[in-house]
Coordinates of C-alpha atoms in Angstrom, one line a residue:
X1 CA -30.4 0.5 -37.6
X2 CA -33.2 -0.1 -35.1
X3 CA -32.7 1.6 -31.8
X4 CA -35.0 0.5 -28.9
X5 CA -38.0 0.1 -31.3
X6 CA -37.6 3.7 -32.6
X7 CA -36.3 2.6 -36.0
X8 CA -33.9 5.5 -36.7
X9 CA -31.6 5.3 -39.7
X10 CA -29.6 7.8 -41.7
X11 CA -28.5 8.2 -45.3
X12 CA -25.9 10.2 -47.2
X13 CA -26.2 11.1 -50.9
X14 CA -29.2 8.8 -51.1
X15 CA -27.4 5.8 -49.7
X16 CA -28.6 4.4 -46.4
X17 CA -25.9 3.7 -43.8
X18 CA -26.7 0.6 -41.9
X19 CA -24.8 1.5 -38.7
X20 CA -23.5 4.5 -36.8
X21 CA -22.1 5.1 -33.4
X22 CA -24.0 8.2 -32.4
X23 CA -26.2 11.0 -33.8
X24 CA -27.1 14.4 -32.5
X25 CA -29.5 16.7 -34.3
X26 CA -30.4 20.2 -33.0
X27 CA -33.4 22.0 -34.5
X28 CA -34.8 25.4 -33.6
X29 CA -37.0 28.0 -35.2
X30 CA -35.5 31.0 -37.0
X31 CA -32.2 29.1 -37.4
X32 CA -30.4 26.4 -39.4
X33 CA -30.5 22.9 -37.9
X34 CA -27.1 21.3 -37.1
X35 CA -26.2 17.6 -37.0
X36 CA -23.2 15.5 -36.0
X37 CA -23.0 11.8 -37.0
X38 CA -20.3 9.6 -35.6
X39 CA -19.4 6.6 -37.8
X40 CA -17.1 3.6 -37.6
X41 CA -14.2 3.8 -40.1
X42 CA -15.7 1.0 -42.1
X43 CA -18.7 3.2 -43.0
X44 CA -16.3 5.5 -44.9
X45 CA -15.3 2.6 -47.1
X46 CA -12.2 1.0 -45.5
X47 CA -11.3 0.6 -41.9
X48 CA -7.7 0.5 -42.9
X49 CA -7.8 3.8 -44.7
X50 CA -5.1 6.3 -43.8
X51 CA -7.0 9.4 -44.9
X52 CA -10.4 10.7 -46.0
X53 CA -10.1 9.6 -49.6
X54 CA -13.5 7.9 -49.8
X55 CA -15.6 9.8 -47.2
X56 CA -14.3 13.2 -48.3
X57 CA -16.7 12.8 -51.2
X58 CA -19.6 13.3 -48.9
X59 CA -19.0 17.1 -48.7
X60 CA -21.9 18.9 -50.2
X61 CA -24.0 15.7 -50.4
X62 CA -27.5 15.3 -48.9
X63 CA -28.0 13.9 -45.5
X64 CA -31.3 12.3 -44.3
X65 CA -32.8 11.0 -41.1
X66 CA -35.5 8.4 -41.3
X67 CA -37.7 7.7 -38.2
X68 CA -40.9 5.9 -37.2
X69 CA -42.6 2.7 -38.1
X70 CA -42.8 3.7 -41.7
X71 CA -39.2 5.1 -41.8
X72 CA -40.5 8.4 -42.9
X73 CA -38.0 11.2 -43.8
X74 CA -38.0 13.5 -40.8
X75 CA -34.9 15.6 -41.7
X76 CA -33.0 16.6 -44.8
X77 CA -29.7 18.3 -44.6
X78 CA -26.4 18.8 -46.3
X79 CA -22.9 17.6 -45.3
X80 CA -20.5 20.5 -44.7
X81 CA -17.7 18.7 -42.8
X82 CA -16.0 15.3 -42.6
X83 CA -13.1 14.5 -40.2
X84 CA -11.1 11.4 -39.3
X85 CA -10.1 10.9 -35.7
X86 CA -7.6 8.3 -34.4
X87 CA -6.2 7.8 -31.0
X88 CA -3.7 5.2 -29.6
X89 CA -4.2 1.9 -31.4
X90 CA -7.9 2.5 -32.4
X91 CA -8.8 2.3 -36.1
X92 CA -10.6 5.6 -35.4
X93 CA -13.9 7.0 -36.4
X94 CA -15.4 9.5 -38.9
X95 CA -17.3 12.5 -37.8
X96 CA -19.8 13.8 -40.3
X97 CA -21.3 17.2 -39.6
X98 CA -23.6 19.6 -41.4
X99 CA -26.8 21.6 -41.4
X100 CA -30.3 21.6 -42.6
X101 CA -31.1 22.3 -46.3
X102 CA -31.5 25.9 -45.3
X103 CA -27.7 26.1 -45.1
X104 CA -27.7 26.4 -48.9
X105 CA -29.0 29.9 -48.3
X106 CA -25.9 30.7 -46.2
X107 CA -24.2 32.5 -49.0
X108 CA -21.3 34.9 -48.7
X109 CA -22.2 38.5 -47.6
X110 CA -24.3 39.9 -50.4
X111 CA -25.9 43.0 -51.7
X112 CA -29.2 42.9 -53.5
X113 CA -32.4 45.0 -53.9
X114 CA -36.0 44.7 -55.0
X115 CA -38.6 47.3 -55.9
X116 CA -42.4 46.7 -56.1
X117 CA -42.2 43.1 -54.9
X118 CA -44.0 41.3 -52.1
X119 CA -42.3 39.3 -49.3
X120 CA -43.5 36.1 -51.0
X121 CA -41.9 37.2 -54.3
X122 CA -38.5 37.7 -52.6
X123 CA -38.5 34.5 -50.5
X124 CA -39.6 32.5 -53.5
X125 CA -36.8 33.9 -55.7
X126 CA -34.1 33.3 -53.1
X127 CA -35.2 29.7 -52.1
X128 CA -35.7 28.7 -55.8
X129 CA -32.2 29.9 -56.7
X130 CA -30.7 28.0 -53.7
X131 CA -32.7 24.8 -54.4
X132 CA -34.4 24.9 -51.0
X133 CA -38.0 23.6 -50.7
X134 CA -40.2 26.2 -49.1
X135 CA -43.8 26.8 -48.0
X136 CA -44.4 30.5 -48.3
X137 CA -47.5 32.1 -46.8
X138 CA -46.7 35.5 -45.2
X139 CA -49.4 37.5 -43.5
X140 CA -48.0 40.8 -44.9
X141 CA -49.0 40.8 -48.6
X142 CA -48.5 44.4 -49.6
X143 CA -46.0 45.3 -52.3
X144 CA -42.8 46.8 -50.8
X145 CA -41.5 50.1 -52.3
X146 CA -37.9 49.1 -51.8
X147 CA -36.1 46.3 -50.0
X148 CA -32.3 46.0 -49.7
X149 CA -30.2 43.1 -48.7
X150 CA -27.1 44.8 -47.3
X151 CA -23.9 42.9 -46.7
X152 CA -25.8 39.8 -45.5
X153 CA -26.1 36.2 -46.4
X154 CA -29.3 35.2 -48.1
X155 CA -30.5 33.3 -44.9
X156 CA -29.6 36.2 -42.6
X157 CA -31.6 38.5 -44.9
X158 CA -34.6 36.2 -44.8
X159 CA -34.3 36.2 -41.0
X160 CA -34.3 40.0 -41.0
X161 CA -37.4 40.1 -43.1
X162 CA -39.1 37.8 -40.6
X163 CA -38.0 40.1 -37.8
X164 CA -39.1 43.3 -39.5
X165 CA -42.5 42.0 -40.5
X166 CA -43.0 39.5 -37.6
X167 CA -43.5 36.5 -39.9
X168 CA -43.1 32.9 -38.9
X169 CA -39.8 31.3 -39.9
X170 CA -38.7 27.8 -39.2
X171 CA -37.5 24.6 -41.0
X172 CA -39.7 21.6 -40.3
X173 CA -37.0 19.1 -41.5
X174 CA -38.2 19.1 -45.1
X175 CA -39.4 22.6 -46.0
X176 CA -38.4 26.2 -45.0
X177 CA -41.6 27.7 -43.7
X178 CA -42.1 31.5 -44.1
X179 CA -45.3 32.8 -42.7
X180 CA -47.9 31.0 -40.6
X181 CA -49.0 27.7 -42.2
X182 CA -52.7 27.5 -43.2
X183 CA -53.0 24.5 -41.0
X184 CA -50.7 23.3 -38.2
X185 CA -50.0 19.5 -38.1
X186 CA -52.1 17.2 -36.0
X187 CA -51.1 17.2 -32.4
X188 CA -49.0 14.3 -31.0
X189 CA -50.2 13.2 -27.6
X190 CA -47.6 13.1 -24.9
X191 CA -48.2 12.2 -21.3
X192 CA -45.9 12.9 -18.4
X193 CA -45.3 9.6 -16.7
X194 CA -45.5 7.5 -19.9
X195 CA -44.3 9.1 -23.1
X196 CA -42.8 12.1 -21.3
X197 CA -39.9 11.3 -19.0
X198 CA -39.5 14.9 -17.8
X199 CA -41.6 18.1 -17.9
X200 CA -40.9 21.7 -16.9
X201 CA -43.5 24.4 -17.0
X202 CA -42.4 28.1 -16.9
X203 CA -43.6 31.6 -17.2
X204 CA -41.5 34.8 -17.9
X205 CA -42.1 38.5 -17.6
X206 CA -41.6 39.6 -21.2
X207 CA -44.4 42.1 -22.0
X208 CA -43.1 45.7 -22.2
X209 CA -45.0 48.8 -23.5
X210 CA -43.6 50.8 -26.3
X211 CA -44.5 53.8 -28.5
X212 CA -43.4 53.3 -32.0
X213 CA -43.2 56.0 -34.8
X214 CA -42.4 56.2 -38.4
X215 CA -42.4 59.0 -41.1
X216 CA -44.0 58.8 -44.5
X217 CA -42.5 61.6 -46.6
X218 CA -44.9 61.4 -49.6
X219 CA -47.7 62.5 -47.3
X220 CA -45.5 64.4 -44.9
X221 CA -47.0 62.3 -42.1
X222 CA -45.6 61.1 -38.8
X223 CA -47.3 57.8 -38.0
X224 CA -47.3 56.6 -34.4
X225 CA -48.9 54.0 -32.3
X226 CA -48.6 52.3 -28.9
X227 CA -48.4 48.6 -28.2
X228 CA -51.9 47.3 -27.5
X229 CA -50.9 45.8 -24.1
X230 CA -53.7 43.3 -24.4
X231 CA -52.7 39.6 -24.6
X232 CA -55.1 38.3 -27.3
X233 CA -53.1 35.2 -28.3
X234 CA -52.2 33.7 -24.8
X235 CA -53.5 30.9 -22.7
X236 CA -54.3 31.4 -19.1
X237 CA -50.7 31.2 -17.7
X238 CA -49.4 33.3 -20.6
X239 CA -52.2 35.9 -20.0
X240 CA -51.3 36.2 -16.3
X241 CA -47.6 36.5 -17.0
X242 CA -48.3 39.2 -19.6
X243 CA -50.3 41.2 -17.2
X244 CA -47.8 40.9 -14.4
X245 CA -45.0 42.0 -16.7
X246 CA -46.9 45.2 -17.6
X247 CA -47.1 46.0 -14.0
X248 CA -43.3 45.7 -13.7
X249 CA -42.5 47.8 -16.9
X250 CA -44.8 50.8 -16.9
X251 CA -42.7 53.3 -18.8
X252 CA -43.2 52.9 -22.6
X253 CA -40.0 52.8 -24.7
X254 CA -39.8 55.1 -27.7
X255 CA -38.8 53.2 -30.9
X256 CA -38.9 53.7 -34.6
X257 CA -40.6 51.0 -36.7
X258 CA -38.2 48.5 -38.3
X259 CA -40.2 48.3 -41.6
X260 CA -41.2 51.3 -43.7
X261 CA -44.8 52.2 -42.7
X262 CA -47.3 53.9 -45.0
X263 CA -50.6 53.8 -43.2
X264 CA -51.9 53.9 -39.7
X265 CA -53.4 50.4 -40.2
X266 CA -49.9 49.1 -41.0
X267 CA -48.5 50.7 -37.8
X268 CA -51.3 49.2 -35.7
X269 CA -50.6 45.7 -37.1
X270 CA -46.8 46.2 -36.6
X271 CA -47.0 47.1 -32.9
X272 CA -49.5 44.3 -32.2
X273 CA -47.3 41.7 -34.0
X274 CA -44.1 43.1 -32.4
X275 CA -45.6 42.7 -28.9
X276 CA -47.0 39.2 -29.7
X277 CA -43.5 38.1 -30.9
X278 CA -41.8 39.5 -27.8
X279 CA -44.2 37.8 -25.5
X280 CA -44.7 34.5 -27.3
X281 CA -42.6 32.6 -24.7
X282 CA -44.4 34.2 -21.7
X283 CA -45.6 30.6 -21.0
X284 CA -43.4 27.7 -22.1
X285 CA -42.7 24.1 -21.4
X286 CA -39.6 21.9 -21.6
X287 CA -39.9 18.2 -22.1
X288 CA -38.0 15.0 -22.7
X289 CA -39.5 12.2 -24.7
X290 CA -38.7 9.2 -26.9
X291 CA -40.9 10.2 -29.8
X292 CA -38.5 10.3 -32.7
X293 CA -40.8 11.9 -35.3
X294 CA -41.1 15.2 -33.4
X295 CA -39.5 18.2 -35.2
X296 CA -39.7 22.0 -35.0
X297 CA -43.2 22.9 -36.0
X298 CA -44.7 19.8 -34.5
X299 CA -47.7 20.3 -32.2
X300 CA -47.9 18.2 -29.0
X301 CA -50.9 17.7 -26.8
X302 CA -49.5 17.5 -23.3
X303 CA -51.1 15.7 -20.4
X304 CA -49.8 15.4 -16.8
X305 CA -50.6 12.2 -14.9
X306 CA -49.3 10.8 -11.6
X307 CA -50.4 8.6 -8.8
X308 CA -52.1 10.7 -6.1
X309 CA -52.3 7.7 -3.8
X310 CA -52.4 4.0 -4.2
X311 CA -55.0 3.0 -6.8
X312 CA -55.8 6.7 -7.7
X313 CA -54.4 8.2 -10.9
X314 CA -54.9 11.9 -11.4
X315 CA -54.4 13.6 -14.7
X316 CA -54.8 17.1 -16.3
X317 CA -54.6 18.4 -19.8
X318 CA -52.0 21.1 -20.2
X319 CA -53.1 22.1 -23.7
X320 CA -51.5 22.0 -27.1
X321 CA -48.0 23.4 -27.6
X322 CA -45.9 24.3 -30.7
X323 CA -42.3 23.0 -30.6
X324 CA -39.8 25.8 -31.2
X325 CA -36.7 23.9 -30.3
X326 CA -35.7 20.2 -30.1
X327 CA -32.5 18.2 -29.8
X328 CA -32.4 14.5 -30.9
X329 CA -29.7 12.3 -29.5
X330 CA -28.7 8.8 -30.2
X331 CA -25.9 7.8 -27.9
X332 CA -23.2 5.1 -28.4
X333 CA -25.4 2.9 -26.2
X334 CA -27.9 3.0 -29.0
X335 CA -30.5 4.8 -26.8
X336 CA -32.6 7.6 -28.4
X337 CA -34.2 10.5 -26.6
X338 CA -35.1 14.1 -27.3
X339 CA -35.5 17.3 -25.3
X340 CA -37.7 20.1 -26.6
X341 CA -39.1 23.5 -25.9
X342 CA -42.6 24.5 -26.8
X343 CA -45.0 27.4 -26.5
X344 CA -48.8 27.4 -26.5
X345 CA -50.1 26.6 -30.0
X346 CA -52.6 29.5 -29.8
X347 CA -49.9 32.1 -30.4
X348 CA -50.3 34.2 -33.5
X349 CA -46.7 35.1 -33.8
X350 CA -43.5 33.2 -33.1
X351 CA -40.6 34.6 -31.1
X352 CA -38.5 37.1 -33.0
X353 CA -35.3 35.8 -34.8
X354 CA -32.1 36.9 -33.2
X355 CA -30.5 38.9 -36.0
X356 CA -28.7 42.2 -36.1
X357 CA -30.1 45.0 -38.3
X358 CA -27.4 46.1 -40.8
X359 CA -26.1 49.6 -40.5
X360 CA -25.8 51.1 -43.9
X361 CA -23.0 53.6 -44.6
X362 CA -23.0 56.4 -47.2
X363 CA -22.1 55.2 -50.6
X364 CA -21.9 56.5 -54.2
X365 CA -24.6 56.1 -56.8
X366 CA -25.6 57.2 -60.3
X367 CA -28.9 59.0 -61.0
X368 CA -31.0 56.9 -63.3
X369 CA -34.3 58.9 -63.3
X370 CA -35.4 62.4 -62.1
X371 CA -38.9 62.5 -63.7
X372 CA -40.8 62.1 -60.5
X373 CA -44.4 61.5 -61.6
X374 CA -45.7 63.2 -58.5
X375 CA -43.5 66.3 -59.1
X376 CA -41.8 66.2 -55.7
X377 CA -38.2 66.5 -57.0
X378 CA -37.2 63.0 -56.2
X379 CA -34.8 60.8 -58.1
X380 CA -34.0 57.2 -58.6
X381 CA -30.4 56.0 -58.3
X382 CA -28.3 53.0 -58.9
X383 CA -25.6 52.3 -56.4
X384 CA -22.3 50.7 -57.5
X385 CA -23.4 47.2 -56.5
X386 CA -26.8 47.5 -58.1
X387 CA -26.5 45.8 -61.5
X388 CA -28.9 44.9 -64.4
X389 CA -32.3 46.4 -63.6
X390 CA -31.7 47.0 -59.9
X391 CA -32.3 50.6 -58.6
X392 CA -33.7 52.3 -55.6
X393 CA -37.3 53.7 -55.5
X394 CA -37.8 57.4 -55.5
X395 CA -35.5 59.2 -53.1
X396 CA -35.6 62.7 -51.6
X397 CA -32.7 65.0 -52.3
X398 CA -31.1 66.9 -49.4
X399 CA -30.9 70.7 -49.8
X400 CA -29.3 73.5 -47.8
X401 CA -32.7 74.9 -47.2
X402 CA -36.1 73.6 -48.2
X403 CA -39.7 73.7 -47.2
X404 CA -42.7 76.0 -47.5
X405 CA -44.0 79.2 -45.9
X406 CA -47.2 81.2 -45.6
X407 CA -46.6 82.8 -49.0
X408 CA -44.8 79.9 -50.7
X409 CA -46.6 76.5 -50.7
X410 CA -43.8 74.5 -52.3
X411 CA -40.2 74.8 -53.4
X412 CA -39.2 77.4 -50.8
X413 CA -35.4 77.2 -50.5
X414 CA -32.8 75.6 -52.8
X415 CA -34.1 73.5 -55.7
X416 CA -31.3 71.7 -57.4
X417 CA -32.3 68.3 -58.6
X418 CA -29.4 66.1 -59.9
X419 CA -29.3 65.3 -63.6
X420 CA -29.6 61.8 -65.0
X421 CA -26.1 60.3 -65.0
X422 CA -24.8 62.5 -62.1
X423 CA -22.8 60.8 -59.4
X424 CA -24.4 61.3 -56.0
X425 CA -23.7 60.3 -52.4
X426 CA -26.5 58.3 -50.7
X427 CA -27.2 58.3 -47.0
X428 CA -29.6 56.2 -44.9
X429 CA -32.1 57.3 -42.3
X430 CA -31.5 55.4 -39.0
X431 CA -28.7 53.6 -40.9
X432 CA -31.5 51.5 -42.5
X433 CA -30.5 50.2 -46.0
X434 CA -34.3 50.4 -46.8
X435 CA -34.4 54.1 -46.2
X436 CA -31.9 55.8 -48.6
X437 CA -31.8 59.5 -49.5
X438 CA -29.5 61.6 -51.7
X439 CA -27.1 63.6 -49.6
X440 CA -25.6 65.6 -52.5
X441 CA -23.7 65.3 -55.8
X442 CA -20.0 64.5 -56.4
X443 CA -17.7 65.6 -59.1
X444 CA -15.2 63.1 -60.4
X445 CA -12.2 63.1 -62.7
X446 CA -14.3 63.7 -65.9
X447 CA -16.9 66.2 -64.5
X448 CA -14.9 68.3 -62.1
X449 CA -12.8 71.3 -63.1
X450 CA -12.4 73.0 -59.7
X451 CA -12.3 76.7 -58.9
X452 CA -9.2 77.6 -60.8
X453 CA -5.9 78.8 -59.6
X454 CA -6.0 79.8 -55.9
X455 CA -9.7 78.7 -55.9
X456 CA -10.8 82.1 -57.1
X457 CA -14.0 81.0 -58.8
X458 CA -17.3 79.8 -57.4
X459 CA -20.0 78.9 -59.9
X460 CA -23.6 77.7 -60.3
X461 CA -24.0 76.2 -63.8
X462 CA -27.2 74.6 -65.2
X463 CA -27.5 71.8 -67.8
X464 CA -27.9 74.3 -70.7
X465 CA -25.0 76.5 -69.6
X466 CA -26.8 79.2 -67.6
X467 CA -24.1 80.4 -65.2
X468 CA -23.7 82.5 -62.0
X469 CA -20.0 83.0 -61.4
X470 CA -18.3 84.6 -58.4
X471 CA -14.7 85.7 -59.1
X472 CA -12.5 86.5 -56.0
X473 CA -9.4 87.5 -57.9
X474 CA -9.0 91.1 -56.7
X475 CA -6.3 91.9 -59.3
X476 CA -8.2 90.3 -62.1
X477 CA -11.8 89.9 -63.2
X478 CA -13.1 90.6 -59.7
X479 CA -16.8 90.5 -59.6
X480 CA -20.0 88.6 -60.2
X481 CA -21.3 87.4 -63.6
X482 CA -24.7 86.1 -64.5
X483 CA -24.9 84.8 -68.1
X484 CA -26.9 82.4 -70.2
X485 CA -26.2 80.2 -73.1
X486 CA -27.2 82.9 -75.7
X487 CA -24.8 85.5 -74.5
X488 CA -27.0 87.6 -72.3
X489 CA -24.7 88.9 -69.5
X490 CA -25.1 90.8 -66.3
X491 CA -21.7 91.6 -64.9
X492 CA -21.0 93.3 -61.6
X493 CA -17.4 94.6 -61.9
X494 CA -16.2 94.8 -58.3
X495 CA -12.8 96.0 -59.3
X496 CA -14.1 98.8 -61.6
X497 CA -17.1 99.6 -59.4
X498 CA -19.4 99.3 -62.4
X499 CA -22.3 97.1 -63.7
X500 CA -22.4 96.0 -67.3
X501 CA -25.6 94.5 -68.9
X502 CA -25.2 92.9 -72.3
X503 CA -27.9 91.4 -74.6
X504 CA -27.5 90.3 -78.2
X505 CA -30.9 91.6 -79.0
X506 CA -33.1 93.6 -76.6
X507 CA -33.2 94.8 -73.1
X508 CA -36.7 95.7 -71.8
X509 CA -37.4 97.3 -68.5
X510 CA -41.1 97.1 -67.3
X511 CA -42.3 98.9 -64.2
X512 CA -44.9 101.3 -62.9
X513 CA -42.0 103.8 -62.4
X514 CA -38.4 103.7 -63.5
X515 CA -35.9 106.1 -62.0
X516 CA -32.3 106.6 -63.3
X517 CA -30.2 108.5 -60.8
X518 CA -26.6 109.4 -61.4
X519 CA -24.3 111.7 -59.4
X520 CA -22.4 112.6 -62.5
X521 CA -23.6 111.5 -65.9
X522 CA -26.2 109.4 -67.6
X523 CA -25.3 108.4 -71.2
X524 CA -27.4 106.7 -73.8
X525 CA -25.6 105.5 -76.9
X526 CA -26.5 103.3 -79.8
X527 CA -23.8 102.0 -82.1
X528 CA -25.2 99.3 -84.3
X529 CA -23.6 99.0 -87.8
X530 CA -25.5 98.5 -91.0
X531 CA -24.6 96.0 -93.8
X532 CA -22.5 98.6 -95.7
X533 CA -20.4 99.3 -92.6
X534 CA -22.0 102.7 -91.6
X535 CA -23.3 103.3 -88.2
X536 CA -27.1 103.6 -87.9
X537 CA -27.6 103.7 -84.2
X538 CA -31.0 104.8 -83.1
X539 CA -32.3 105.7 -79.6
X540 CA -36.0 105.8 -79.2
X541 CA -37.9 107.2 -76.2
X542 CA -41.6 106.5 -76.1
X543 CA -44.5 106.7 -73.6
X544 CA -48.2 106.4 -73.7
X545 CA -48.6 109.7 -71.9
X546 CA -45.6 112.0 -71.2
X547 CA -41.9 112.0 -71.8
X548 CA -40.2 114.6 -69.5
X549 CA -36.6 115.8 -69.4
X550 CA -35.7 117.8 -66.3
X551 CA -32.5 119.3 -65.0
X552 CA -32.6 121.1 -61.6
X553 CA -29.4 123.2 -61.8
X554 CA -27.9 123.0 -65.3
X555 CA -29.0 123.3 -68.9
X556 CA -30.5 120.5 -71.0
X557 CA -28.7 120.3 -74.3
X558 CA -29.8 118.4 -77.4
X559 CA -27.4 118.4 -80.3
X560 CA -27.1 116.6 -83.7
X561 CA -23.6 116.7 -85.0
X562 CA -24.3 116.3 -88.7
X563 CA -28.1 116.4 -89.2
X564 CA -31.0 118.4 -87.9
X565 CA -33.3 118.1 -84.9
X566 CA -36.9 117.6 -85.6
X567 CA -39.8 118.2 -83.3
X568 CA -43.1 116.8 -84.2
X569 CA -46.5 116.9 -82.4
X570 CA -50.1 116.0 -83.3
X571 CA -51.5 119.3 -81.8
X572 CA -48.9 121.7 -80.9
X573 CA -45.3 122.5 -79.7
X574 CA -44.9 124.9 -76.9
X575 CA -41.7 126.4 -75.4
X576 CA -42.0 128.3 -72.1
X577 CA -39.1 130.2 -70.4
X578 CA -38.0 133.7 -69.3
X579 CA -36.0 134.0 -72.5
X580 CA -36.4 132.2 -75.8
X581 CA -33.4 132.4 -78.1
X582 CA -33.1 130.9 -81.6
X583 CA -29.6 131.3 -83.1
X584 CA -28.7 130.0 -86.5
X585 CA -27.0 131.1 -89.7
X586 CA -30.4 131.0 -91.4
X587 CA -33.7 130.8 -89.6
X588 CA -37.1 130.2 -91.2
X589 CA -40.6 129.8 -89.9
X590 CA -42.9 128.1 -92.4
X591 CA -46.6 127.3 -91.7
X592 CA -49.2 125.9 -94.0
X593 CA -51.8 128.5 -92.9
X594 CA -51.2 131.3 -90.4
X595 CA -48.2 132.6 -88.5
X596 CA -49.1 134.6 -85.4
X597 CA -46.6 136.5 -83.3
X598 CA -48.1 138.2 -80.3
X599 CA -46.5 140.1 -77.4
X600 CA -46.6 143.3 -75.4
X601 CA -43.9 144.5 -77.7
X602 CA -42.3 143.1 -80.8
X603 CA -38.9 144.3 -82.0
X604 CA -37.6 143.2 -85.3
X605 CA -34.1 144.3 -86.3
X606 CA -32.8 143.4 -89.8
X607 CA -29.4 145.0 -89.5
X608 CA -28.6 146.2 -93.0
X609 CA -32.0 145.2 -94.4
X610 CA -35.3 143.6 -93.7
X611 CA -37.7 142.2 -96.3
X612 CA -41.3 141.3 -95.9
X613 CA -43.1 140.0 -98.9
X614 CA -46.5 138.4 -99.6
X615 CA -49.3 138.7 -102.1
X616 CA -51.2 140.7 -99.6
X617 CA -49.4 142.5 -96.7
X618 CA -50.9 144.8 -94.2
X619 CA -48.8 146.6 -91.5
X620 CA -50.8 148.6 -89.1

């Protein structure tokens, strides 16, 4: 169908339609494009049809617009709606509606995640799966630690990535463009008074200062930067509007960075790109033309001309502009026109997409790894919706107390890292799904046993069975027990006011000084049993220098119930007291060489008899 020499035609499912009543196509950056095509009933197959039997088959089929002298394809879309309208005695008409090919990315709300991928990797994966042709050239090329699509359609998620990293995003009628193209298309010359039927030029106060911050936990570094407040990508009118806006808004806003920031250079880039995007429309133009080949992403070279006086035509170049929004209209009178909005083509960053940041809520996950290669006690988890090889990156674990001090460089506080397979609760800083952390662990029906009847028991139990148990049952085993998997036990018996230490093998006390103080009694008892069932308990006291037994007010008694007491020394044994008494049924003193008894007086009383014998005896 040729319309006032503009040669616009349409096609559905690869078949060209030779006539239509009207067409409206709205295109804008950062969004799907939408079209409405009004057809006579015959175009659906039969003007006498009572329903949509034939035209209903167009749902999901491709839609194309051809324009220009060469009938080039300027738009590809997909049919999403077909309706039949009748009124009075009219045969009626068919309304075909749909969106650009990008609508194939408008999936149901979805969860997905990536680790160690670039923006280009993610966009390529999503567009390939959807069958959407794309030209991908993001400015930000670093690998991302972790990116999460959170309860969003694929296209909404792509818009959010464009917002967070200030990347170009638009559909040019054929391809989805993500990232600034290497080359913009050649400019189409438009002149007010000839090819432009209307022209509006405007400026807006959009520049606002901001202080932006982010935190990088691996380096314990707060990264902050201020917007540069210098219009480096503006034409003259845009520059003046930028400067005037900063005079209006002098108080910088405090904000956190939407993407995760690792380096100061990243933050510098982010605040610059953010301000460029916010001020991209500081200078804009609105125009109306009859050039049917214009689309979003087209560049137009605008010129203003008019008669200053009879015989004198004045003109001025307005510069080159990038079309951000355009609406094509073919009315029932077969007249074509378009209205467009454009910004200076010198801009480095397009206006931000209007998309809400998702707010992530706490959710359950399973620990998949806890072998943090940097030794910072972080874990990787897999949330319930993360399937196959999906997981988070390394997450910090919340603790009741944690940090460092002058004396303790690391691990001051509670250090309890979840085990692999544990169920944990995950929270999100700023509600950002890209910033998860572990809030704590959760018991479930197979791992939780509770605190017993009346909740009397509180415990800390490690993977191997080491246990610290607090028992609050005052009429029962009231106390505190520390035990390990081998049976070593330290029990504080609160009810019995006693402490019991048990070891299957050895208890060793090492200190510069050890004091045992008892108001009543200190008892040492060994009761091990030999193989034949007899007790062979042994108590040994040893020291490198001195072993002292001292009693301030009472006697020290050493007794052996069935055997003797032996005293052995390398050099000598001495006893010192006011009185030395040796009482036994039989007493003997035996030396290998000499026995010397010396005193001021010696009394020896033999009772009924006394015998002294030797090979040589002298009594003087």
